Short mmCIF file of C-alpha atoms and ligand atoms in Angstrom, two decimals:
data_model
loop_
_atom_site.label_atom_id
_atom_site.label_comp_id
_atom_site.label_asym_id
_atom_site.label_seq_id
_atom_site.Cartn_x
_atom_site.Cartn_y
_atom_site.Cartn_z
CA MET C 18 63.14 -85.02 -3.73
CA PRO C 19 59.58 -86.18 -4.45
CA TYR C 20 57.13 -83.96 -6.28
CA ARG C 21 54.65 -82.01 -4.23
CA ASP C 22 51.35 -83.60 -3.39
CA GLU C 23 50.64 -86.54 -5.63
CA GLY C 24 53.84 -87.31 -7.48
CA TRP C 25 54.15 -84.99 -10.47
CA LYS C 26 51.03 -83.03 -9.83
CA THR C 27 49.74 -80.26 -7.64
CA ALA C 28 46.38 -80.74 -5.97
CA THR C 29 43.50 -78.48 -6.96
CA GLU C 30 40.05 -78.03 -5.52
CA GLY C 31 37.66 -80.93 -5.35
CA GLY C 32 40.29 -83.64 -5.63
CA GLY C 33 41.63 -82.51 -9.02
CA SER C 34 45.28 -82.11 -9.88
CA VAL C 35 47.51 -80.47 -12.45
CA ARG C 36 51.15 -80.63 -13.52
CA CYS C 37 52.21 -77.03 -13.19
CA ILE C 38 55.18 -75.84 -15.25
CA ALA C 39 56.50 -72.26 -15.21
CA ILE C 40 58.15 -71.30 -18.51
CA SER C 41 60.75 -68.84 -17.39
CA ASN C 42 64.00 -67.13 -18.21
CA GLN C 43 64.82 -63.60 -17.09
CA LYS C 44 66.44 -62.92 -20.41
CA GLY C 45 64.06 -61.16 -22.79
CA GLY C 46 63.23 -62.79 -26.10
CA SER C 47 64.31 -66.28 -25.12
CA ALA C 48 61.21 -67.97 -26.64
CA LYS C 49 59.17 -68.24 -23.43
CA THR C 50 55.93 -67.24 -25.12
CA THR C 51 56.63 -69.26 -28.26
CA THR C 52 57.29 -72.29 -26.07
CA THR C 53 54.27 -71.77 -23.80
CA VAL C 54 51.77 -71.47 -26.66
CA ASN C 55 53.15 -74.19 -28.90
CA LEU C 56 53.98 -76.73 -26.22
CA ALA C 57 50.46 -76.19 -24.88
CA ALA C 58 48.98 -76.74 -28.33
CA ALA C 59 51.09 -79.84 -28.96
CA LEU C 60 50.08 -81.32 -25.60
CA ALA C 61 46.42 -80.57 -26.36
CA GLU C 62 46.79 -82.14 -29.79
CA ALA C 63 48.12 -85.26 -28.04
CA GLY C 64 44.88 -85.43 -26.06
CA ARG C 65 45.94 -83.66 -22.86
CA ARG C 66 43.84 -80.96 -21.19
CA VAL C 67 45.92 -77.82 -20.93
CA LEU C 68 45.45 -74.51 -19.14
CA VAL C 69 47.72 -71.62 -20.12
CA LEU C 70 48.18 -68.84 -17.58
CA ASP C 71 49.61 -65.67 -19.08
CA LEU C 72 51.43 -63.87 -16.27
CA ASP C 73 53.25 -61.47 -18.58
CA PRO C 74 51.68 -57.98 -18.79
CA GLN C 75 52.82 -57.88 -22.43
CA GLY C 76 49.99 -60.38 -22.98
CA SER C 77 51.69 -62.08 -25.91
CA SER C 78 50.44 -65.58 -25.14
CA SER C 79 46.90 -64.27 -24.69
CA SER C 80 46.80 -62.45 -27.99
CA TRP C 81 48.47 -65.36 -29.76
CA LEU C 82 45.63 -67.55 -28.50
CA GLY C 83 43.10 -64.98 -29.65
CA ALA C 84 42.03 -63.52 -26.31
CA ALA C 85 43.34 -59.97 -26.40
CA ALA C 86 40.03 -58.41 -25.34
CA ALA C 87 39.35 -60.55 -22.27
CA PRO C 88 37.89 -58.37 -19.49
CA ARG C 89 39.27 -60.38 -16.59
CA GLY C 90 42.10 -62.78 -16.13
CA ALA C 91 45.48 -63.10 -14.47
CA PHE C 92 45.23 -59.88 -12.46
CA GLU C 93 42.02 -61.04 -10.84
CA LEU C 94 43.61 -64.42 -10.22
CA LEU C 95 46.23 -62.62 -8.14
CA SER C 96 43.68 -60.61 -6.20
CA ASP C 97 41.39 -62.47 -3.88
CA GLY C 98 37.68 -62.18 -4.21
CA GLU C 99 36.87 -63.51 -7.66
CA ALA C 100 36.11 -67.14 -8.21
CA VAL C 101 38.96 -68.72 -10.12
CA ALA C 102 36.58 -70.68 -12.34
CA GLY C 103 35.19 -67.49 -13.94
CA LEU C 104 38.64 -66.44 -15.12
CA VAL C 105 39.26 -69.44 -17.34
CA GLN C 106 38.22 -68.82 -20.93
CA PRO C 107 38.09 -71.09 -23.95
CA THR C 108 40.41 -70.68 -26.92
CA GLY C 109 39.46 -71.75 -30.41
CA PHE C 110 41.46 -74.94 -29.86
CA ASP C 111 40.29 -78.20 -28.38
CA ARG C 112 41.36 -79.01 -24.82
CA LEU C 113 43.23 -75.70 -24.57
CA VAL C 114 41.94 -73.01 -22.21
CA LEU C 115 43.42 -69.76 -21.00
CA ILE C 116 43.62 -67.34 -18.10
CA ALA C 117 44.57 -64.22 -20.03
CA ALA C 118 46.78 -61.28 -19.21
CA THR C 119 44.67 -58.14 -19.26
CA THR C 120 45.83 -54.52 -19.08
CA ALA C 121 45.20 -54.57 -15.31
CA LEU C 122 48.13 -56.98 -14.98
CA ASN C 123 50.40 -53.96 -15.44
CA HIS C 124 49.44 -52.92 -11.91
CA ALA C 125 50.02 -56.33 -10.36
CA GLU C 126 53.66 -55.82 -9.39
CA ARG C 127 52.73 -52.76 -7.34
CA ALA C 128 49.53 -54.22 -5.93
CA LEU C 129 51.32 -57.37 -4.81
CA ALA C 130 54.15 -55.44 -3.20
CA ARG C 131 51.66 -54.21 -0.58
CA GLU C 132 50.58 -57.71 0.42
CA ILE C 133 51.90 -59.96 3.12
CA GLY C 134 53.10 -63.21 1.59
CA ALA C 135 53.05 -61.55 -1.82
CA GLU C 136 55.15 -64.19 -3.56
CA THR C 137 52.79 -67.00 -2.69
CA VAL C 138 49.44 -65.46 -3.62
CA LEU C 139 49.27 -67.49 -6.83
CA ARG C 140 50.10 -70.72 -5.05
CA ARG C 141 47.17 -70.23 -2.68
CA ARG C 142 44.83 -69.28 -5.53
CA LEU C 143 45.79 -72.23 -7.72
CA ALA C 144 44.67 -74.55 -4.98
CA GLN C 145 41.19 -73.17 -5.79
CA LEU C 146 41.39 -74.08 -9.47
CA PRO C 147 38.25 -75.98 -10.25
CA GLY C 148 38.36 -79.34 -11.94
CA ASP C 149 41.16 -81.20 -13.43
CA TRP C 150 43.75 -80.33 -16.01
CA ASP C 151 46.73 -82.35 -17.08
CA TYR C 152 48.95 -79.30 -17.51
CA LEU C 153 49.11 -75.72 -16.37
CA LEU C 154 51.74 -73.81 -18.34
CA ILE C 155 52.63 -70.37 -17.00
CA ASP C 156 54.17 -67.78 -19.33
CA THR C 157 56.28 -65.31 -17.34
CA PRO C 158 57.75 -61.85 -17.99
CA PRO C 159 61.48 -61.30 -18.62
CA THR C 160 62.05 -59.85 -15.14
CA LEU C 161 62.46 -61.37 -11.72
CA GLY C 162 59.63 -59.38 -10.17
CA MET C 163 56.60 -60.42 -8.17
CA LEU C 164 54.90 -62.04 -11.15
CA THR C 165 57.77 -64.36 -11.97
CA LEU C 166 58.35 -65.13 -8.30
CA ASN C 167 54.67 -66.02 -7.94
CA ALA C 168 54.97 -68.39 -10.90
CA LEU C 169 58.07 -70.06 -9.47
CA ALA C 170 56.57 -70.29 -6.00
CA ALA C 171 53.42 -71.94 -7.36
CA ALA C 172 54.90 -74.27 -9.96
CA GLY C 173 56.15 -77.80 -9.47
CA GLU C 174 58.61 -77.36 -12.31
CA LEU C 175 60.58 -74.81 -14.25
CA LEU C 176 61.06 -75.17 -17.99
CA ALA C 177 63.71 -72.79 -19.25
CA PRO C 178 63.90 -71.94 -22.94
CA VAL C 179 67.28 -70.58 -23.94
CA GLU C 180 68.20 -69.01 -27.24
CA ALA C 181 71.05 -70.97 -28.77
CA HIS C 182 73.47 -68.08 -28.83
CA VAL C 183 76.60 -67.55 -26.80
CA MET C 184 75.20 -64.31 -25.39
CA ALA C 185 72.33 -66.23 -23.84
CA LEU C 186 74.48 -68.65 -21.88
CA ALA C 187 75.27 -66.28 -19.02
CA GLY C 188 71.54 -66.02 -18.43
CA VAL C 189 71.31 -69.75 -17.78
CA ALA C 190 73.68 -69.53 -14.83
CA GLN C 191 71.51 -66.75 -13.44
CA LEU C 192 68.44 -68.89 -13.97
CA ILE C 193 69.90 -71.84 -12.08
CA GLU C 194 70.80 -69.50 -9.24
CA THR C 195 67.26 -68.09 -9.19
CA LYS C 196 65.86 -71.60 -9.00
CA ARG C 197 68.17 -72.39 -6.10
CA MET C 198 67.05 -69.28 -4.19
CA VAL C 199 63.37 -69.96 -4.85
CA ARG C 200 63.78 -73.52 -3.60
CA GLU C 201 65.53 -72.31 -0.49
CA ARG C 202 63.12 -69.52 0.37
CA LEU C 203 59.76 -70.07 -1.29
CA ASN C 204 59.20 -73.45 -2.85
CA PRO C 205 61.42 -76.39 -1.86
CA ALA C 206 59.52 -78.64 -4.26
CA LEU C 207 60.46 -76.65 -7.40
CA ARG C 208 62.37 -78.77 -9.89
CA LEU C 209 63.94 -78.15 -13.24
CA ALA C 210 61.77 -79.83 -15.87
CA GLY C 211 64.47 -79.05 -18.38
CA ILE C 212 66.48 -76.51 -20.33
CA LEU C 213 65.32 -76.16 -23.91
CA ALA C 214 67.61 -74.90 -26.66
CA CYS C 215 65.57 -72.69 -29.00
CA ARG C 216 66.13 -70.92 -32.30
CA VAL C 217 68.75 -73.46 -33.27
CA ASP C 218 70.08 -72.70 -36.73
CA GLY C 219 71.77 -75.87 -37.95
CA ARG C 220 73.50 -73.98 -40.76
CA THR C 221 75.72 -72.00 -38.44
CA ARG C 222 78.69 -73.54 -36.66
CA HIS C 223 78.20 -71.09 -33.80
CA CYS C 224 74.72 -72.34 -32.99
CA LEU C 225 75.74 -75.98 -33.01
CA ASP C 226 78.75 -75.21 -30.83
CA VAL C 227 76.51 -73.45 -28.31
CA VAL C 228 74.12 -76.40 -28.15
CA ALA C 229 77.05 -78.82 -27.73
CA SER C 230 78.49 -76.70 -24.96
CA MET C 231 75.09 -76.53 -23.24
CA ARG C 232 74.83 -80.32 -23.38
CA GLN C 233 78.26 -80.62 -21.87
CA THR C 234 77.41 -78.24 -19.06
CA PHE C 235 73.86 -79.28 -18.27
CA GLY C 236 73.81 -82.91 -19.39
CA PRO C 237 70.50 -84.62 -18.67
CA GLU C 238 68.97 -81.36 -17.45
CA MET C 239 68.63 -80.39 -21.10
CA TYR C 240 65.82 -81.71 -23.24
CA ALA C 241 67.00 -83.92 -26.08
CA THR C 242 64.62 -81.97 -28.31
CA THR C 243 65.85 -78.67 -29.66
CA ILE C 244 63.66 -76.09 -31.38
CA ARG C 245 64.97 -75.10 -34.76
CA GLU C 246 64.84 -71.59 -36.15
CA ASN C 247 61.65 -71.53 -38.20
CA VAL C 248 60.07 -68.41 -39.63
CA ARG C 249 56.63 -70.03 -39.44
CA LEU C 250 56.88 -69.81 -35.63
CA ALA C 251 57.48 -66.08 -35.90
CA GLU C 252 54.54 -65.65 -38.28
CA ALA C 253 52.00 -67.69 -36.35
CA PRO C 254 51.07 -65.08 -33.67
CA SER C 255 49.77 -62.71 -36.36
CA PHE C 256 47.27 -65.39 -37.34
CA GLN C 257 46.35 -66.19 -33.74
CA MET C 258 47.09 -69.85 -34.27
CA PRO C 259 49.60 -72.15 -32.62
CA ILE C 260 52.12 -73.64 -35.01
CA THR C 261 50.40 -77.03 -34.94
CA ARG C 262 47.41 -75.36 -36.63
CA TYR C 263 49.10 -72.57 -38.58
CA ASP C 264 51.52 -74.90 -40.36
CA ALA C 265 51.14 -78.45 -39.11
CA GLN C 266 53.98 -79.73 -41.30
CA SER C 267 56.56 -77.09 -40.41
CA THR C 268 59.75 -77.88 -38.51
CA GLY C 269 58.38 -75.70 -35.70
CA ALA C 270 55.33 -77.95 -35.34
CA THR C 271 57.51 -81.06 -35.53
CA ASP C 272 59.86 -79.75 -32.85
CA TYR C 273 57.15 -78.69 -30.41
CA ARG C 274 55.41 -82.06 -30.85
CA ALA C 275 58.71 -83.76 -30.02
CA LEU C 276 59.02 -81.57 -26.95
CA ALA C 277 55.47 -82.46 -25.89
CA ASP C 278 56.35 -86.16 -26.22
CA GLU C 279 59.42 -85.64 -24.09
CA VAL C 280 57.51 -83.67 -21.46
CA MET C 281 54.81 -86.37 -21.28
CA ALA C 282 57.46 -89.09 -21.06
CA GLN C 283 58.99 -87.44 -17.99
CA GLU C 284 55.99 -88.64 -16.02
CA GLY C 285 56.92 -92.23 -16.70
CA ARG C 286 60.32 -91.77 -15.16
CA GLN C 287 61.30 -92.06 -11.56
CA ALA C 288 61.24 -88.65 -9.89
CA GLY C 289 64.72 -88.15 -8.51
N1 ATP A 316 62.25 -71.27 -33.15
C1 ATP A 316 62.05 -70.02 -33.56
N2 ATP A 316 62.23 -69.67 -34.85
C2 ATP A 316 62.07 -68.39 -35.26
N3 ATP A 316 61.74 -67.39 -34.46
C3 ATP A 316 61.55 -67.65 -33.16
C4 ATP A 316 61.68 -68.97 -32.63
N4 ATP A 316 61.42 -68.94 -31.31
C5 ATP A 316 61.14 -67.66 -31.02
N5 ATP A 316 61.22 -66.87 -32.12
C6 ATP A 316 61.03 -65.43 -32.20
O1 ATP A 316 61.86 -64.81 -31.24
C7 ATP A 316 61.23 -63.70 -30.66
C8 ATP A 316 61.18 -63.88 -29.14
O2 ATP A 316 60.34 -65.01 -28.87
P1 ATP A 316 59.28 -64.97 -27.69
O3 ATP A 316 58.40 -63.78 -27.80
O4 ATP A 316 58.66 -66.30 -27.62
O5 ATP A 316 60.28 -64.77 -26.47
P2 ATP A 316 59.93 -64.37 -24.97
O6 ATP A 316 60.98 -65.00 -24.13
O7 ATP A 316 58.53 -64.70 -24.65
O8 ATP A 316 60.11 -62.80 -25.01
P3 ATP A 316 59.78 -61.80 -23.79
O9 ATP A 316 60.96 -61.93 -22.86
O10 ATP A 316 59.68 -60.45 -24.45
O11 ATP A 316 58.50 -62.25 -23.17
C9 ATP A 316 59.87 -63.60 -31.30
O12 ATP A 316 59.91 -62.67 -32.33
C10 ATP A 316 59.62 -65.00 -31.85
O13 ATP A 316 58.80 -65.00 -32.99
MG1 MG A 317 57.05 -63.54 -23.82
#
């Protein structure tokens, strides 16, 4: 199945394009936000232009990137009438910009429920994104509501972070089923970019067994990179810095750079 529009990318206004990846897993605390922020930063560090869209009313990605007080953002993106360009704000980091979650996003689920074609509002609005980015990473909430459905309907790809714990594995089956339903009903072009094992603690047998079992089950659908448990990743949000800046030598920074390399390398491969 070829990627929508031009190969890997989704067309935006004025002839631009973007590779749009929803970071999603309905299970709470599965490292969606950690992956969104730090993959974005590692891609930007590698010279790519990255837009982060925070679709989670918790606003964790936005505050991590230092934008907690933004007046407008993702809610306005989901409501017609405001130019998309005005919603994109800079972060303190080169090549990394943000459409922030603001408190209004708490009302989005209800507001969208009243609309016709509610699940595809974001897809229509993203076509109005000005300019050209290499990546649009969408952080999603841990529920399969309108916000997550909008992300999955708009994205070309789904990247699913999974905590390397046996309790998290049931959630992956649910995730694959969600992807199947979204493809069938909303977005036939949606593909799995990859499943990412996170919080891998190499000192525990259990963790390594879980990763091995995931590899056996999902094979090439899993990224070769795994993200190790690293306390620096948990500390970084308090300092409003991605790991690549907060502790550039940490294992967290190393792992997210390796993931960025792997994500970039996917473009060189045959879409299939
Ligand atoms: N590799 C890691 N090492 C250590 N801690 C981690 C790692 N990845 C994530 N965490 C921690 O796990 C917790 C959950 O991570 P995160 O907030 O990214 O998950 P989430 O899926 O976005 O959660 P939610 O479903 O609430 O949006 C956080 O406290 C985070 O700091
Ligand atoms: Mg989150």
